[in-house]
Coordinates of C-alpha atoms in Angstrom, one line a residue:
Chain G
X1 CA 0.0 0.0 0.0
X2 CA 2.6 2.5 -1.5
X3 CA 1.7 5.9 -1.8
X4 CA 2.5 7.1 -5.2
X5 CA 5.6 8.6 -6.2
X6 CA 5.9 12.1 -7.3
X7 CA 6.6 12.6 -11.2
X8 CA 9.5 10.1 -11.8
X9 CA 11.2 8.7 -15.4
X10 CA 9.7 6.3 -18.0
X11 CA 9.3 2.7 -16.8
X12 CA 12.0 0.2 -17.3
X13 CA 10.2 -2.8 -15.9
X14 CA 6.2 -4.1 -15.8
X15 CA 5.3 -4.4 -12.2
X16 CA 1.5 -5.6 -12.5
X17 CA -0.6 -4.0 -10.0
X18 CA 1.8 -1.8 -8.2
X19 CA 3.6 1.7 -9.6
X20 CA 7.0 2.1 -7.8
X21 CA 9.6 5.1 -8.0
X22 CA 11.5 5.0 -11.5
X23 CA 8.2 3.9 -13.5
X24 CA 5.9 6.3 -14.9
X25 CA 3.4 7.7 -12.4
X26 CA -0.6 7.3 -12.6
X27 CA -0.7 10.7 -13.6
X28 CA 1.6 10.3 -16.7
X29 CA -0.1 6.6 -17.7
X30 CA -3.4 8.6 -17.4
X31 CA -2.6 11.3 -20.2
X32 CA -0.6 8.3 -22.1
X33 CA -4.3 7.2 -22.5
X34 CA -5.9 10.3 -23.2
X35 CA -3.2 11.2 -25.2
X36 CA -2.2 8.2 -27.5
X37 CA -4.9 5.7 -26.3
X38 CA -2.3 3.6 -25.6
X39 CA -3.4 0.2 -24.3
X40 CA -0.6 -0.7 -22.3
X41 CA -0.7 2.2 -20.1
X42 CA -4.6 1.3 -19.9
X43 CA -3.4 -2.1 -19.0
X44 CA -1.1 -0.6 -16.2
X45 CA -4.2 1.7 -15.1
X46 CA -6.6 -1.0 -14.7
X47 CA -3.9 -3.2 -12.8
X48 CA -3.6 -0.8 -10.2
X49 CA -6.5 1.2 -10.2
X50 CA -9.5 -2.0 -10.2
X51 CA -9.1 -3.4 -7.0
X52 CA -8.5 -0.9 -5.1
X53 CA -11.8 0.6 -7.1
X54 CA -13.1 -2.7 -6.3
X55 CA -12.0 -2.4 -2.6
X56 CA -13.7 1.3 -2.3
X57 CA -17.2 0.5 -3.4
X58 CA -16.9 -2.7 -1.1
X59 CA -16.4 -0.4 1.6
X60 CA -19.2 1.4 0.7
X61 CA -21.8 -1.4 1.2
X62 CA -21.7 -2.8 -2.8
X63 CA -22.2 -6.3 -2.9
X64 CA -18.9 -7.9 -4.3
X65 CA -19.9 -9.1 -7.6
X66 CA -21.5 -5.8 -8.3
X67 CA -18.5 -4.1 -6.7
X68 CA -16.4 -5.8 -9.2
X69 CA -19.1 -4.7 -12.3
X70 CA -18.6 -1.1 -11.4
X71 CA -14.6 -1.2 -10.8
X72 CA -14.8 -2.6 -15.0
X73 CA -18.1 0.0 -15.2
X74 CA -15.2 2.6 -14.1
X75 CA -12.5 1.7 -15.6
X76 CA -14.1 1.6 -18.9
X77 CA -15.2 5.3 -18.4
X78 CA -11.4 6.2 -17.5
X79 CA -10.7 5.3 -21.0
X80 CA -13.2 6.7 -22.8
X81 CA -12.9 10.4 -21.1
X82 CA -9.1 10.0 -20.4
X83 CA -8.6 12.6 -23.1
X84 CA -10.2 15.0 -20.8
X85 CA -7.9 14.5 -18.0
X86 CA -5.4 17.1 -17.3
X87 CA -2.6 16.0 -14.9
X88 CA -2.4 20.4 -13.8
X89 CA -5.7 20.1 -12.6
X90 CA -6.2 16.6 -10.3
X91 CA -4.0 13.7 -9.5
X92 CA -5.4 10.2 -11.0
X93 CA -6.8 8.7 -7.8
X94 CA -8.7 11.7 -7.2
X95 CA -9.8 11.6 -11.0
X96 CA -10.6 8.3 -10.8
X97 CA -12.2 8.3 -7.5
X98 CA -14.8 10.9 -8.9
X99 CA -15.7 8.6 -11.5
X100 CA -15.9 5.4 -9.5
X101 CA -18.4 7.9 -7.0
X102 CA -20.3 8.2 -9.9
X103 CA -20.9 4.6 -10.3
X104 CA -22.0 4.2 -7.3
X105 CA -24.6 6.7 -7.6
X106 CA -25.5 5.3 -10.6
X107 CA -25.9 1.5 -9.3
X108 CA -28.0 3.3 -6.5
X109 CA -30.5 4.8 -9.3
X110 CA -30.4 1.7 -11.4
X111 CA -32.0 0.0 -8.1
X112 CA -34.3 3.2 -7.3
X113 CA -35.5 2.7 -11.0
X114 CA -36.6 -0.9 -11.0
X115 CA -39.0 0.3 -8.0
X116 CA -40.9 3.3 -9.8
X117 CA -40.3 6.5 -12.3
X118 CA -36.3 7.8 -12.7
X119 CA -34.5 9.1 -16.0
X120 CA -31.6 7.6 -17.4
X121 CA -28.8 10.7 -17.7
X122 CA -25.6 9.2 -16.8
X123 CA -24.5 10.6 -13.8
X124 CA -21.2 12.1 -15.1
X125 CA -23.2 14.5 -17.1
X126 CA -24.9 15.6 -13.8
X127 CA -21.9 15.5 -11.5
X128 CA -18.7 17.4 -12.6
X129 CA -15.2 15.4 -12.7
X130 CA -12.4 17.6 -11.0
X131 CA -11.2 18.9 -14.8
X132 CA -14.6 21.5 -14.5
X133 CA -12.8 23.3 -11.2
X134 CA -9.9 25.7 -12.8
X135 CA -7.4 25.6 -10.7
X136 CA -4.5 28.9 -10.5
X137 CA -1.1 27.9 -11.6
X138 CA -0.1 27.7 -7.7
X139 CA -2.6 25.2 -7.0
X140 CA -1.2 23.4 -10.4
X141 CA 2.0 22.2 -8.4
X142 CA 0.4 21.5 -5.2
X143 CA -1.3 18.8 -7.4
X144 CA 1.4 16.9 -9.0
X145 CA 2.0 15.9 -5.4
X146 CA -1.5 15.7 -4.2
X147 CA -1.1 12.1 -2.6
X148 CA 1.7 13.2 -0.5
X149 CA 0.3 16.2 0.4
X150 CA -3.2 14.9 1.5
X151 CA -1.9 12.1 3.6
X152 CA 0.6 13.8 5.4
X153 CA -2.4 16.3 6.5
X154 CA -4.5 13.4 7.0
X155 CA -2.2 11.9 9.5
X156 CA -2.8 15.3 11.7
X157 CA -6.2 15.3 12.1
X158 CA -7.5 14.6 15.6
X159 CA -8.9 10.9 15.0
X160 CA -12.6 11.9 16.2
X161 CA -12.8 14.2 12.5
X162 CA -10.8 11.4 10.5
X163 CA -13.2 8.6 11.2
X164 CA -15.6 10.5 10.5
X165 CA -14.6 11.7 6.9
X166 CA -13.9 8.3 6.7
X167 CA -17.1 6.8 7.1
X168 CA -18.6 9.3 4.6
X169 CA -16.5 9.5 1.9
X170 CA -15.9 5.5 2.3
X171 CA -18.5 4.1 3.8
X172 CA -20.9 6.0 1.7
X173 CA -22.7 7.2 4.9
X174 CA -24.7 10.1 5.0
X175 CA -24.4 12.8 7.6
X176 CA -27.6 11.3 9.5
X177 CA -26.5 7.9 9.5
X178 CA -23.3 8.5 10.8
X179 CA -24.9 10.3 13.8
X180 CA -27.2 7.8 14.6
X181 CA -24.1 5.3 14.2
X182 CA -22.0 7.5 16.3
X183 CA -24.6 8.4 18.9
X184 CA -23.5 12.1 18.3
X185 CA -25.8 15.1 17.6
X186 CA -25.6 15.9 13.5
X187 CA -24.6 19.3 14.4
X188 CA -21.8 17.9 15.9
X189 CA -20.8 15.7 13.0
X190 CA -21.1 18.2 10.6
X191 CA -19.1 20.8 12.9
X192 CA -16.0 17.8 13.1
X193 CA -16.6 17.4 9.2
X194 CA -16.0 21.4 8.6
X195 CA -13.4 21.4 11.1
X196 CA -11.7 18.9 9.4
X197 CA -12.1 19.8 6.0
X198 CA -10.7 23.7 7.1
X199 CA -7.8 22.1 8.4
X200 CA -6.8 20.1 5.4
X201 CA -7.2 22.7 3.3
X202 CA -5.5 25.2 5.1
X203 CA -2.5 22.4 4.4
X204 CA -3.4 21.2 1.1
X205 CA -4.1 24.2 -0.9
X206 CA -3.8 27.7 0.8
X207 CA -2.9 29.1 -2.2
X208 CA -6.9 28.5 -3.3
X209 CA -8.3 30.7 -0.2
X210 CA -10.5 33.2 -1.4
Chain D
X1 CA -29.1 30.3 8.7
X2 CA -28.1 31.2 5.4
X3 CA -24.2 30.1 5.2
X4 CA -23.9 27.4 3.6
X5 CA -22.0 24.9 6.0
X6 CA -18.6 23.4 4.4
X7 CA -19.9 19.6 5.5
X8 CA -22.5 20.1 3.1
X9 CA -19.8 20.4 0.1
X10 CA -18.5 17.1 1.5
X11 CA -21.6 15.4 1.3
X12 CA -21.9 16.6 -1.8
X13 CA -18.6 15.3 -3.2
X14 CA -19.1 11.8 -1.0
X15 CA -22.3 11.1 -3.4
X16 CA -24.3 10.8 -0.2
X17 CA -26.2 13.8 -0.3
X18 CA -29.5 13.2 -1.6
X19 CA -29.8 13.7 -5.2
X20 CA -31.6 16.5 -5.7
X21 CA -30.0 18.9 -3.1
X22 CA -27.0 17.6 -5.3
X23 CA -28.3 18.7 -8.6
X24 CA -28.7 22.3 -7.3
X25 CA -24.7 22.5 -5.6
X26 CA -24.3 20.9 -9.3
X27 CA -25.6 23.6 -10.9
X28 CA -24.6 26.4 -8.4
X29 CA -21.3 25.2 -9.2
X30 CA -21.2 25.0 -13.2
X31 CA -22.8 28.7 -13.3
X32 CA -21.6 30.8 -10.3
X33 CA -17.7 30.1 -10.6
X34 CA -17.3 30.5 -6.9
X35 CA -13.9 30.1 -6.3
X36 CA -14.8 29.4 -2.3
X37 CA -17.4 26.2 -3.7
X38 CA -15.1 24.8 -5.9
X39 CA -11.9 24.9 -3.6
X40 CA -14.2 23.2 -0.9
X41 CA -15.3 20.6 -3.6
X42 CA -11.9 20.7 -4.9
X43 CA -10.3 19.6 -1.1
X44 CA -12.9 17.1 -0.4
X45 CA -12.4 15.3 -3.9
X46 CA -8.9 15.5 -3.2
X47 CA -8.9 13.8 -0.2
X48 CA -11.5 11.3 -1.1
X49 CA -8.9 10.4 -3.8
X50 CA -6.0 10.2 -1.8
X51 CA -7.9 7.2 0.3
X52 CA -8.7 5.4 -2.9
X53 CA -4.7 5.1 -2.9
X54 CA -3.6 4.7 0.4
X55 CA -6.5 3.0 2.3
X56 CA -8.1 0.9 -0.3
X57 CA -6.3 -2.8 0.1
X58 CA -6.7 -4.1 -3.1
X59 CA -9.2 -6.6 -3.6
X60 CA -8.7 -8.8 -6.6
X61 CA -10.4 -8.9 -9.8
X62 CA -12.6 -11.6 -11.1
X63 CA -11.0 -13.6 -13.8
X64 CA -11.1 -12.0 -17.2
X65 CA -12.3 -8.5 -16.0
X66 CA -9.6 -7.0 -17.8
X67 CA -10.0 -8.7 -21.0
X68 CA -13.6 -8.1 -21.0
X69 CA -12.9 -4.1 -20.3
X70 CA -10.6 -4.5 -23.2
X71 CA -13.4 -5.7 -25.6
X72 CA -15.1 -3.2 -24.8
X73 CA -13.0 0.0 -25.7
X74 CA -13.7 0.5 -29.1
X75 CA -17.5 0.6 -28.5
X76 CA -18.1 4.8 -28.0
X77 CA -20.8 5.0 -24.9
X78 CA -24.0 6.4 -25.9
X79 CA -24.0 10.0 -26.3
X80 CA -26.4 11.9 -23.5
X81 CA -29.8 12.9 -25.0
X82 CA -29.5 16.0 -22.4
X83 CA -26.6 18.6 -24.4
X84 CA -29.2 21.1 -25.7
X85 CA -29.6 24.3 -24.1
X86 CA -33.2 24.6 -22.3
X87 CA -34.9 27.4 -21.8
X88 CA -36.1 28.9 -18.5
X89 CA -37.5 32.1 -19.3
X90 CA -36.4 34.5 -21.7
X91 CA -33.1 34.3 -23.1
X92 CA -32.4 32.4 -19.4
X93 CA -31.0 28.5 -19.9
X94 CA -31.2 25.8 -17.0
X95 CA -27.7 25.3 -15.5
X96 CA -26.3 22.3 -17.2
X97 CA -27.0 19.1 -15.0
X98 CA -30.6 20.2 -14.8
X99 CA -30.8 20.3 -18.0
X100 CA -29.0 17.3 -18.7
X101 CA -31.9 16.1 -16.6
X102 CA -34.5 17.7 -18.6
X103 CA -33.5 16.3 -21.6
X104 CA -34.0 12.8 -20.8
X105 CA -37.5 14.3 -20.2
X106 CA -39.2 15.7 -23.0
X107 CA -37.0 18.7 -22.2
X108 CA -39.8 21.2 -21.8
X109 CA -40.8 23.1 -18.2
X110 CA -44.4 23.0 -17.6
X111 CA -45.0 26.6 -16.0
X112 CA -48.1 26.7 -13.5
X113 CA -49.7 29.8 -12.2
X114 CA -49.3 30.6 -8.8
X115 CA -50.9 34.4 -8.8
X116 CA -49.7 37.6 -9.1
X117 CA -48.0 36.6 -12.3
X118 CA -45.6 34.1 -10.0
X119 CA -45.5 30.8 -11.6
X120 CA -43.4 27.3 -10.8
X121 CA -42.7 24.3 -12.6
X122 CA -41.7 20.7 -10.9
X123 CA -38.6 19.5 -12.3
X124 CA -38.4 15.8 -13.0
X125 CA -37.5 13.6 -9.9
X126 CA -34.2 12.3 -9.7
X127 CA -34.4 8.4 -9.2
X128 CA -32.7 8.8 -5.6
X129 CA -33.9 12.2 -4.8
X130 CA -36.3 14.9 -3.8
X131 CA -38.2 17.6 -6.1
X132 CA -37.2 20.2 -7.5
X133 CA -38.8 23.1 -8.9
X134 CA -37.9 26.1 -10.4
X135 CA -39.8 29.4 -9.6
X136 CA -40.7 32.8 -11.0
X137 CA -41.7 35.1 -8.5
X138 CA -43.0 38.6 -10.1
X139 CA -41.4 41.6 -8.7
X140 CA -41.8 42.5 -4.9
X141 CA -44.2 39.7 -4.8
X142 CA -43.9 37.5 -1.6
X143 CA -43.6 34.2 -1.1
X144 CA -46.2 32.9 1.9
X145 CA -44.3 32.2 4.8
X146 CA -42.7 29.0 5.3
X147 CA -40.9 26.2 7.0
X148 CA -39.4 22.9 6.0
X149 CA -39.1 19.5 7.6
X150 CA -35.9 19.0 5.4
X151 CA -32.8 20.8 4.4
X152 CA -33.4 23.6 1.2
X153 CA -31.3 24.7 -1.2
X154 CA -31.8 27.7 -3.7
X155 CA -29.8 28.7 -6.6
X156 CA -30.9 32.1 -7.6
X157 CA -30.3 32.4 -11.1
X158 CA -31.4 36.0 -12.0
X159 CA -33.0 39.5 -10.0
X160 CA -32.5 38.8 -5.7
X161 CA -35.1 37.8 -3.1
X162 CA -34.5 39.2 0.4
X163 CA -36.0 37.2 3.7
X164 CA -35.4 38.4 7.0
X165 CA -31.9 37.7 7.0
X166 CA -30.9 39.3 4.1
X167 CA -30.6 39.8 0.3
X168 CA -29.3 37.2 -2.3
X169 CA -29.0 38.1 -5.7
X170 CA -27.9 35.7 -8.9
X171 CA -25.6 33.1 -8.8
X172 CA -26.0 32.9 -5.1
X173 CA -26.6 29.5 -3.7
X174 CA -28.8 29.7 -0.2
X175 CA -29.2 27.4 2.4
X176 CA -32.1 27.3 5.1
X177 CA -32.0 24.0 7.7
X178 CA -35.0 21.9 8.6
X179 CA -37.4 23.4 10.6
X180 CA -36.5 26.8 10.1
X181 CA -38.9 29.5 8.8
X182 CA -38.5 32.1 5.9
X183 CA -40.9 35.2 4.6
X184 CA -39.3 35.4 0.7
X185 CA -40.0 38.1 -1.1
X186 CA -38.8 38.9 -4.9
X187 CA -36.6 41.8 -6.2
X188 CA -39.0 44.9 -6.6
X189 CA -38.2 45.6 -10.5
X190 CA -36.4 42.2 -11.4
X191 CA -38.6 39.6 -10.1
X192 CA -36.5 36.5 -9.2
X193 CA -36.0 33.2 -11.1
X194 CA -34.7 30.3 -8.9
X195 CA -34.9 26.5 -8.8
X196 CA -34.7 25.0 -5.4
X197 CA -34.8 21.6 -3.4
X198 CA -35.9 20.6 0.1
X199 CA -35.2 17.1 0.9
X200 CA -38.1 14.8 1.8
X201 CA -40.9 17.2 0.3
X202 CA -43.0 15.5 -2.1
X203 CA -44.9 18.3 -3.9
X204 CA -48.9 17.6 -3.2
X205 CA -52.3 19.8 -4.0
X206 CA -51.9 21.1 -0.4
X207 CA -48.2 22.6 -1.6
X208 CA -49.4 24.2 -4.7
X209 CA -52.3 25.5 -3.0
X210 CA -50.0 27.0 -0.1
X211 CA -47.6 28.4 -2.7
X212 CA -50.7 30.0 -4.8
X213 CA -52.2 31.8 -1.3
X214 CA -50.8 35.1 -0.6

């Protein structure tokens, strides 16, 4: 469970599953797709991207077998709007992630549907990947290191706030349940959740305070 | 309470908030620029992404997945019925995910009277969400007073409407918890034009009726 790299050389070896120092990072196999639609970098994508997809929507309270559906589902979507991916704006995982979140809402109104009415937009034309935001040059660079960035202000959250952005953004909670499940007011939850989200961005990104 | 509470960004980039209070932070998003919104969005994806990498132990594929994702690639998705522009009123367009919405619906708002030259029109239902409507309240008309059993969100998208804790004018998003009460009023020469969610209302005869009582 190695944290990615920071932008690093061409690959000289095929590590299946795992991208180590000296390999080309996510970011750079990302626009490889988008770029050239190149189906080895795909390849390399899927390899390290699907299970832990896989293992998010898990998380989340998918059903395995559905689970692994949406991890293809999303993978599948990476290539097709990889061309739209701009490594200046969002690291991979957090591209990625957006679209695997998107599956999940979709699986959710594919269910909703076989009980009564709903529409069929797909949910990426509703719910903006990262590439809408547009980010200031600053904020460019803060990005090509996002993963080292994030978990280094992840690790100094009090642990009360970090369980708690845990079990929302990967247990696919909702504010509510997460109070009842806590036994703590919702006011309270959402105070830890804003508390928490000021402080990481005060260390993630201060360059994008208003 | 009109601030609009940072956790409610990170529900909204979680994909737990219910769906239509989502399609209006959607749209606040893709047609107010707010550098504030999309920084909070912005941090919350972030981090969502960084646990995708760090605390997700992998879990392992079925046989063939791959090879059945690469048959696939050639095939183009289907396009989304939902691109064309939609009016609202005038020269006005629905923000973008409404419309993308819309367009899976006929794509056409069906305006209903609610006096004084005010008029709504229900927006389709999301399949996991609540209603939405968009309203057109004639200048300096009022609103009748109000209160939700569920969190609302307004986007106003032109003119203002002032309550008793202030003034928001386009391309402000506003925010008013469950249970709390709210006296709208519209912009005296503008009017305002707004589309708006409260979660868990279901709109009935009794809520038209109330909207259409002044």
């Amino acid at each position: 469970m190695q944290p990615f790299s920071a932008k690093s050389g061409p690959a000289t070896s095929h590590s299946p599953g795992t991208i180590r120092a000296g390999e080309p990072t996510s970011e750079d196999l990302l626009v490889a797709v988008g770029q050239a639609r190149s189906r080895d970098a795909f390849i390399r994508l899927f390899e390290h991207y699907a299970p832990r997809v896989k293992s998010f929507l898990i998380k989340g309270g998918t059903p395995p077998d559905l689970a692994d559906e949406l991890a293809q589902e999303t993978m599948l979507t990476v290539w097709h709007r990889a061309a739209q991916y701009d490594p200046a704006k969002s690291g991979a995982g957090t591209w990625i992630y957006t679209i695997a979140r998107n599956k999940r809402i979709d699986a959710a109104r594919r269910k909703a549907a076989r009980g009564g009415a709903a529409h069929n937009v797909p949910v990426d034309e509703l719910f903006f990947l990262p590439d809408a935001d547009t980010p200031t040059p600053d904020q460019a660079i803060a990005e090509a290191q996002e993963t080292h960035i994030v978990s280094a202000a992840m690790a100094t959250l009090p642990p009360e706030q970090a369980e708690i952005l845990y079990k929302s953004f990967f247990e696919n909670k909702t504010h509510s349940e997460i109070a009842e499940e806590t036994h703590l007011p919702l006011g309270t939850v959402k105070s830890r959740i804003r508390l928490a989200l000021e402080r990481l961005r005060a260390k993630i990104g201060p360059e994008m305070a208003p | 309470m009109k601030e609009i509470c940072p956790s409610l960004y990170g529900e909204y980039a979680a994909g737990t908030m219910d769906e239509g209070l989502a399609l209006i932070v959607a749209s606040y998003l893709s047609v107010s620029g707010c550098p504030e919104a999309r920084a909070q969005v912005g941090t919350c994806h972030k981090l969502a992404g960084t646990m995708l990498e760090t605390l997700c132990e992998p879990v392992e594929m079925t046989e063939g997945s791959l090879q059945s994702v690469l048959a696939k690639l050639d095939q183009m998705p289907d396009p989304c019925a939902g691109k064309a522009p939609i009016a609202l009123c005038d020269d006005l367009t629905l923000p973008a995910p409404i419309a993308a919405l819309m367009g899976c619906h006929g794509g056409k708002l069906k305006w209903r009277s609610i006096g004084g030259g005010s008029k709504m029109a229900v927006l389709p239902r999301p399949a996991c969400g609540s209603h939405m409507m968009a309203l057109h309240i004639a200048p300096g008309r009022k609103l009748p007073e109000h209160k939700h059993e569920g969190l609302e969100l307004t986007l106003v998208l032109r003119g203002a409407y002032s309550d008793e804790q202030g003034t928001y004018v386009a391309g402000t998003l506003t925010c008013n918890e469950p249970g709390t009460t709210h006296n709208p009023v519209a912009h005296d020469t503008d009017g305002c034009v707004c589309i708006s969610a409260v979660k868990g209302m279901v709109f009935t005869g009794f809520f038209t009726r109330l909207l259409s009582r002044r």
